[in-house]
Amino acid sequence: MNKPRLLNRLLLGIKNYPWKFLIGVFIAYSVIWTILEPLLAFFPDFQSGGIFKYTLMVLLSIVVAASRIIPETEVSFHLPGTNTNIQIFFGDLFAQEGDIAIAANEFFDSDMEVIKEFSLHGKFIQKYMPEPEAFTRQVDESLARNNIRSRKVKRTDVRGNLLSRNQRYDIGTTAMINLEGKRFFFFALTRNPNGKGGEANAADLWQSLTGLWQ
C-alpha cells in the first residue's frame, strides 16, 4: 500500500484545518512559554539569546500543532460479532498496486454532465479516458463477454431531455477494464434514472458487493 508522504499529509492537514493549525500554534507557544520561562531563569546566557529562544519556541509550537492535524494514513477496527477486521487506508487510490474497484450507477454512465467530477468514477474518466466514449466501449465489451443482459428503458433528465445511456443493468453487475497493467472493476451500486445524483440503500450496497466479489 503506497502511503502519502509526510509533507503531503501535513499540507493536506493545514489546507483542511487552517484555523485549527493556527490556534494550535498559539496554544502550544503559550504552554511552552509557561513551562520554559521559569526554567530559563537559571540559564542567563540562554536568556540573552532572545532571537534564538523565540525561534526555537515557534518551531516547537509549529511541530506540536502540525502533529494534531496530520491526517491518519489508515484506520483499523474489528467488526462486532464476526471474525472480520476492517482496514481503511487514506491516499490516492489510483497510485495503489493491485486491482481497484470503483462504484458506478446502474447505467455505467460516461457523460461528465451526469457523473460527478469529484467522484472516483468521474476522476477515473478524467485521468485515463478523456474521451468518455472509450469508457462506454470498454464497459460494453466487458459486459458482452460475460453475456450480461440489460434492459433498455426510456431515460430522461429532469428537464425531459433524452439521455444517451439507456441500458439499465442489475445492481451488482460488474464490468472490468484492463488499463496500464491494472484491472479496474466497475460495479453497479446506485440507481440514477434521471441522470441527477444517485440513490442506494443498505440492500443495494450488499447486493453490489456480492456481485463484485463473485
Tab-separated table of C-alpha atoms in Angstrom:
chain	number	residue	atom	x	y	z
A	1	MET	CA	0.000	0.000	0.000
A	2	ASN	CA	1.524	3.302	-1.093
A	3	LYS	CA	1.107	5.817	1.693
A	4	PRO	CA	1.101	9.588	1.212
A	5	ARG	CA	4.365	11.273	2.166
A	6	LEU	CA	4.538	13.131	5.457
A	7	LEU	CA	4.871	16.535	3.772
A	8	ASN	CA	1.806	15.892	1.598
A	9	ARG	CA	-0.185	14.830	4.655
A	10	LEU	CA	0.931	17.947	6.533
A	11	LEU	CA	-0.068	20.257	3.676
A	12	LEU	CA	-3.419	18.496	3.401
A	13	GLY	CA	-3.982	18.899	7.138
A	14	ILE	CA	-3.202	22.631	7.006
A	15	LYS	CA	-5.471	23.033	3.974
A	16	ASN	CA	-8.378	21.259	5.681
A	17	TYR	CA	-7.903	22.758	9.152
A	18	PRO	CA	-6.143	26.149	8.794
A	19	TRP	CA	-7.717	27.705	11.895
A	20	LYS	CA	-7.142	24.602	13.989
A	21	PHE	CA	-3.478	24.731	12.963
A	22	LEU	CA	-3.069	28.433	13.815
A	23	ILE	CA	-4.871	28.082	17.144
A	24	GLY	CA	-2.745	25.010	17.874
A	25	VAL	CA	0.439	27.010	17.253
A	26	PHE	CA	-0.747	29.766	19.612
A	27	ILE	CA	-1.749	27.337	22.378
A	28	ALA	CA	1.462	25.314	22.033
A	29	TYR	CA	3.543	28.502	22.154
A	30	SER	CA	1.723	29.638	25.299
A	31	VAL	CA	2.254	26.296	27.023
A	32	ILE	CA	5.920	26.111	26.026
A	33	TRP	CA	6.448	29.692	27.201
A	34	THR	CA	4.789	28.948	30.546
A	35	ILE	CA	6.996	25.909	31.107
A	36	LEU	CA	10.322	27.188	29.778
A	37	GLU	CA	10.341	30.795	31.005
A	38	PRO	CA	10.874	29.983	34.707
A	39	LEU	CA	13.346	27.218	33.825
A	40	LEU	CA	15.402	29.516	31.603
A	41	ALA	CA	15.849	31.896	34.522
A	42	PHE	CA	18.569	29.504	35.700
A	43	PHE	CA	20.471	29.963	32.410
A	44	PRO	CA	21.323	33.680	31.969
A	45	ASP	CA	23.411	33.045	28.852
A	46	PHE	CA	20.433	31.463	27.100
A	47	GLN	CA	18.182	34.325	28.199
A	48	SER	CA	20.393	36.808	26.384
A	49	GLY	CA	19.965	34.983	23.077
A	50	GLY	CA	16.417	36.213	22.583
A	51	ILE	CA	16.091	35.614	18.844
A	52	PHE	CA	17.302	32.030	19.125
A	53	LYS	CA	14.992	31.356	22.051
A	54	TYR	CA	11.871	32.697	20.353
A	55	THR	CA	12.704	30.971	17.076
A	56	LEU	CA	13.076	27.669	18.877
A	57	MET	CA	9.778	28.148	20.698
A	58	VAL	CA	7.957	28.990	17.464
A	59	LEU	CA	9.395	25.933	15.721
A	60	LEU	CA	8.406	23.678	18.604
A	61	SER	CA	4.916	25.188	18.555
A	62	ILE	CA	4.570	24.500	14.833
A	63	VAL	CA	5.692	20.889	15.297
A	64	VAL	CA	3.184	20.334	18.108
A	65	ALA	CA	0.326	21.961	16.165
A	66	ALA	CA	1.196	20.037	12.995
A	67	SER	CA	1.114	16.725	14.844
A	68	ARG	CA	-2.525	17.431	15.746
A	69	ILE	CA	-3.755	17.975	12.188
A	70	ILE	CA	-1.810	15.430	10.114
A	71	PRO	CA	-4.412	13.022	8.669
A	72	GLU	CA	-4.228	9.346	9.515
A	73	THR	CA	-2.999	7.042	6.757
A	74	GLU	CA	-5.074	4.102	7.916
A	75	VAL	CA	-7.745	3.093	10.398
A	76	SER	CA	-8.407	-0.454	11.607
A	77	PHE	CA	-11.326	-1.830	13.575
A	78	HIS	CA	-12.969	-5.147	14.407
A	79	LEU	CA	-16.494	-5.868	13.182
A	80	PRO	CA	-18.510	-6.873	16.293
A	81	GLY	CA	-19.957	-10.374	16.235
A	82	THR	CA	-17.623	-11.574	13.481
A	83	ASN	CA	-14.018	-12.607	12.977
A	84	THR	CA	-13.559	-9.780	10.481
A	85	ASN	CA	-11.051	-6.951	10.790
A	86	ILE	CA	-11.537	-3.954	8.503
A	87	GLN	CA	-8.702	-1.682	7.403
A	88	ILE	CA	-9.388	1.674	5.756
A	89	PHE	CA	-6.492	3.402	4.004
A	90	PHE	CA	-6.362	7.078	3.035
A	91	GLY	CA	-4.492	8.223	-0.045
A	92	ASP	CA	-4.518	8.251	-3.829
A	93	LEU	CA	-6.440	5.147	-4.878
A	94	PHE	CA	-5.058	5.265	-8.407
A	95	ALA	CA	-1.477	5.175	-7.094
A	96	GLN	CA	-2.030	1.837	-5.373
A	97	GLU	CA	-0.947	-1.538	-6.678
A	98	GLY	CA	-3.322	-4.376	-7.468
A	99	ASP	CA	-6.940	-4.449	-8.613
A	100	ILE	CA	-9.137	-1.413	-7.988
A	101	ALA	CA	-12.929	-1.460	-7.510
A	102	ILE	CA	-14.991	1.657	-8.256
A	103	ALA	CA	-18.718	2.127	-7.759
A	104	ALA	CA	-20.859	3.227	-10.708
A	105	ASN	CA	-24.563	3.655	-11.330
A	106	GLU	CA	-26.820	1.078	-12.963
A	107	PHE	CA	-26.286	2.621	-16.428
A	108	PHE	CA	-22.468	2.850	-16.270
A	109	ASP	CA	-22.644	6.445	-17.476
A	110	SER	CA	-19.657	8.168	-19.059
A	111	ASP	CA	-21.202	11.603	-19.616
A	112	MET	CA	-19.490	14.062	-17.277
A	113	GLU	CA	-22.724	16.049	-17.084
A	114	VAL	CA	-24.239	13.023	-15.341
A	115	ILE	CA	-21.234	11.827	-13.341
A	116	LYS	CA	-19.888	13.962	-10.529
A	117	GLU	CA	-16.362	15.030	-11.472
A	118	PHE	CA	-15.160	14.628	-7.873
A	119	SER	CA	-16.400	11.014	-7.637
A	120	LEU	CA	-13.972	8.129	-8.200
A	121	HIS	CA	-15.899	7.254	-11.350
A	122	GLY	CA	-15.505	10.806	-12.634
A	123	LYS	CA	-11.846	11.049	-11.644
A	124	PHE	CA	-11.107	7.773	-13.440
A	125	ILE	CA	-12.591	9.056	-16.698
A	126	GLN	CA	-10.768	12.386	-16.396
A	127	LYS	CA	-7.445	10.688	-15.612
A	128	TYR	CA	-7.469	7.738	-18.005
A	129	MET	CA	-10.142	8.354	-20.638
A	130	PRO	CA	-10.536	11.985	-21.721
A	131	GLU	CA	-12.900	10.681	-24.415
A	132	PRO	CA	-15.852	9.231	-22.457
A	133	GLU	CA	-16.868	7.063	-25.419
A	134	ALA	CA	-13.794	4.917	-24.758
A	135	PHE	CA	-15.098	4.132	-21.268
A	136	THR	CA	-18.530	3.202	-22.642
A	137	ARG	CA	-16.985	0.965	-25.298
A	138	GLN	CA	-14.783	-0.947	-22.864
A	139	VAL	CA	-17.609	-1.394	-20.359
A	140	ASP	CA	-19.945	-2.705	-23.056
A	141	GLU	CA	-17.282	-5.090	-24.354
A	142	SER	CA	-16.628	-6.442	-20.857
A	143	LEU	CA	-20.315	-6.991	-20.151
A	144	ALA	CA	-20.855	-8.598	-23.568
A	145	ARG	CA	-18.009	-11.074	-22.974
A	146	ASN	CA	-19.781	-12.240	-19.836
A	147	ASN	CA	-23.190	-12.404	-21.543
A	148	ILE	CA	-24.666	-9.917	-19.097
A	149	ARG	CA	-28.034	-8.652	-20.195
A	150	SER	CA	-29.524	-5.224	-19.746
A	151	ARG	CA	-32.955	-3.669	-20.091
A	152	LYS	CA	-33.491	-0.799	-22.486
A	153	VAL	CA	-35.503	1.977	-20.851
A	154	LYS	CA	-36.631	5.446	-21.767
A	155	ARG	CA	-34.420	7.702	-19.694
A	156	THR	CA	-34.785	11.447	-19.464
A	157	ASP	CA	-33.187	14.098	-17.310
A	158	VAL	CA	-35.080	16.442	-15.007
A	159	ARG	CA	-35.773	18.751	-17.976
A	160	GLY	CA	-37.275	15.965	-20.047
A	161	ASN	CA	-34.309	15.582	-22.425
A	162	LEU	CA	-33.409	12.058	-23.515
A	163	LEU	CA	-30.185	10.665	-22.046
A	164	SER	CA	-27.888	8.753	-24.387
A	165	ARG	CA	-27.157	5.927	-21.956
A	166	ASN	CA	-30.406	3.947	-21.686
A	167	GLN	CA	-29.271	0.361	-20.976
A	168	ARG	CA	-30.049	-0.455	-17.346
A	169	TYR	CA	-28.164	-3.224	-15.556
A	170	ASP	CA	-28.955	-5.015	-12.318
A	171	ILE	CA	-27.355	-3.733	-9.131
A	172	GLY	CA	-24.158	-5.707	-8.614
A	173	THR	CA	-23.350	-6.013	-12.320
A	174	THR	CA	-19.584	-5.686	-12.709
A	175	ALA	CA	-17.502	-4.634	-15.708
A	176	MET	CA	-13.728	-4.993	-15.872
A	177	ILE	CA	-11.401	-2.586	-17.673
A	178	ASN	CA	-7.759	-3.587	-18.152
A	179	LEU	CA	-5.642	-0.473	-18.402
A	180	GLU	CA	-1.936	0.210	-17.973
A	181	GLY	CA	-1.387	-3.207	-16.403
A	182	LYS	CA	-4.147	-2.673	-13.842
A	183	ARG	CA	-7.613	-4.135	-13.627
A	184	PHE	CA	-10.395	-1.712	-12.733
A	185	PHE	CA	-13.704	-3.248	-11.665
A	186	PHE	CA	-16.753	-1.012	-12.018
A	187	PHE	CA	-19.758	-2.337	-10.121
A	188	ALA	CA	-23.311	-1.021	-10.329
A	189	LEU	CA	-24.255	0.391	-6.927
A	190	THR	CA	-26.575	3.367	-7.326
A	191	ARG	CA	-29.850	3.963	-9.143
A	192	ASN	CA	-29.867	7.006	-11.401
A	193	PRO	CA	-32.968	7.097	-13.612
A	194	ASN	CA	-32.898	10.823	-14.402
A	195	GLY	CA	-29.172	11.496	-14.637
A	196	LYS	CA	-29.083	13.581	-11.477
A	197	GLY	CA	-27.404	12.180	-8.393
A	198	GLY	CA	-27.631	8.558	-7.331
A	199	GLU	CA	-29.549	6.600	-4.740
A	200	ALA	CA	-28.724	3.397	-2.899
A	201	ASN	CA	-29.819	1.691	0.291
A	202	ALA	CA	-28.211	-0.934	2.510
A	203	ALA	CA	-29.677	-3.779	0.443
A	204	ASP	CA	-28.236	-2.248	-2.739
A	205	LEU	CA	-24.815	-1.959	-1.110
A	206	TRP	CA	-24.831	-5.603	-0.073
A	207	GLN	CA	-26.084	-6.749	-3.486
A	208	SER	CA	-23.476	-4.671	-5.316
A	209	LEU	CA	-20.613	-6.022	-3.206
A	210	THR	CA	-21.876	-9.580	-3.662
A	211	GLY	CA	-21.833	-9.077	-7.423
A	212	LEU	CA	-18.344	-7.571	-7.272
A	213	TRP	CA	-16.926	-10.472	-5.268
A	214	GLN	CA	-18.372	-13.193	-7.499
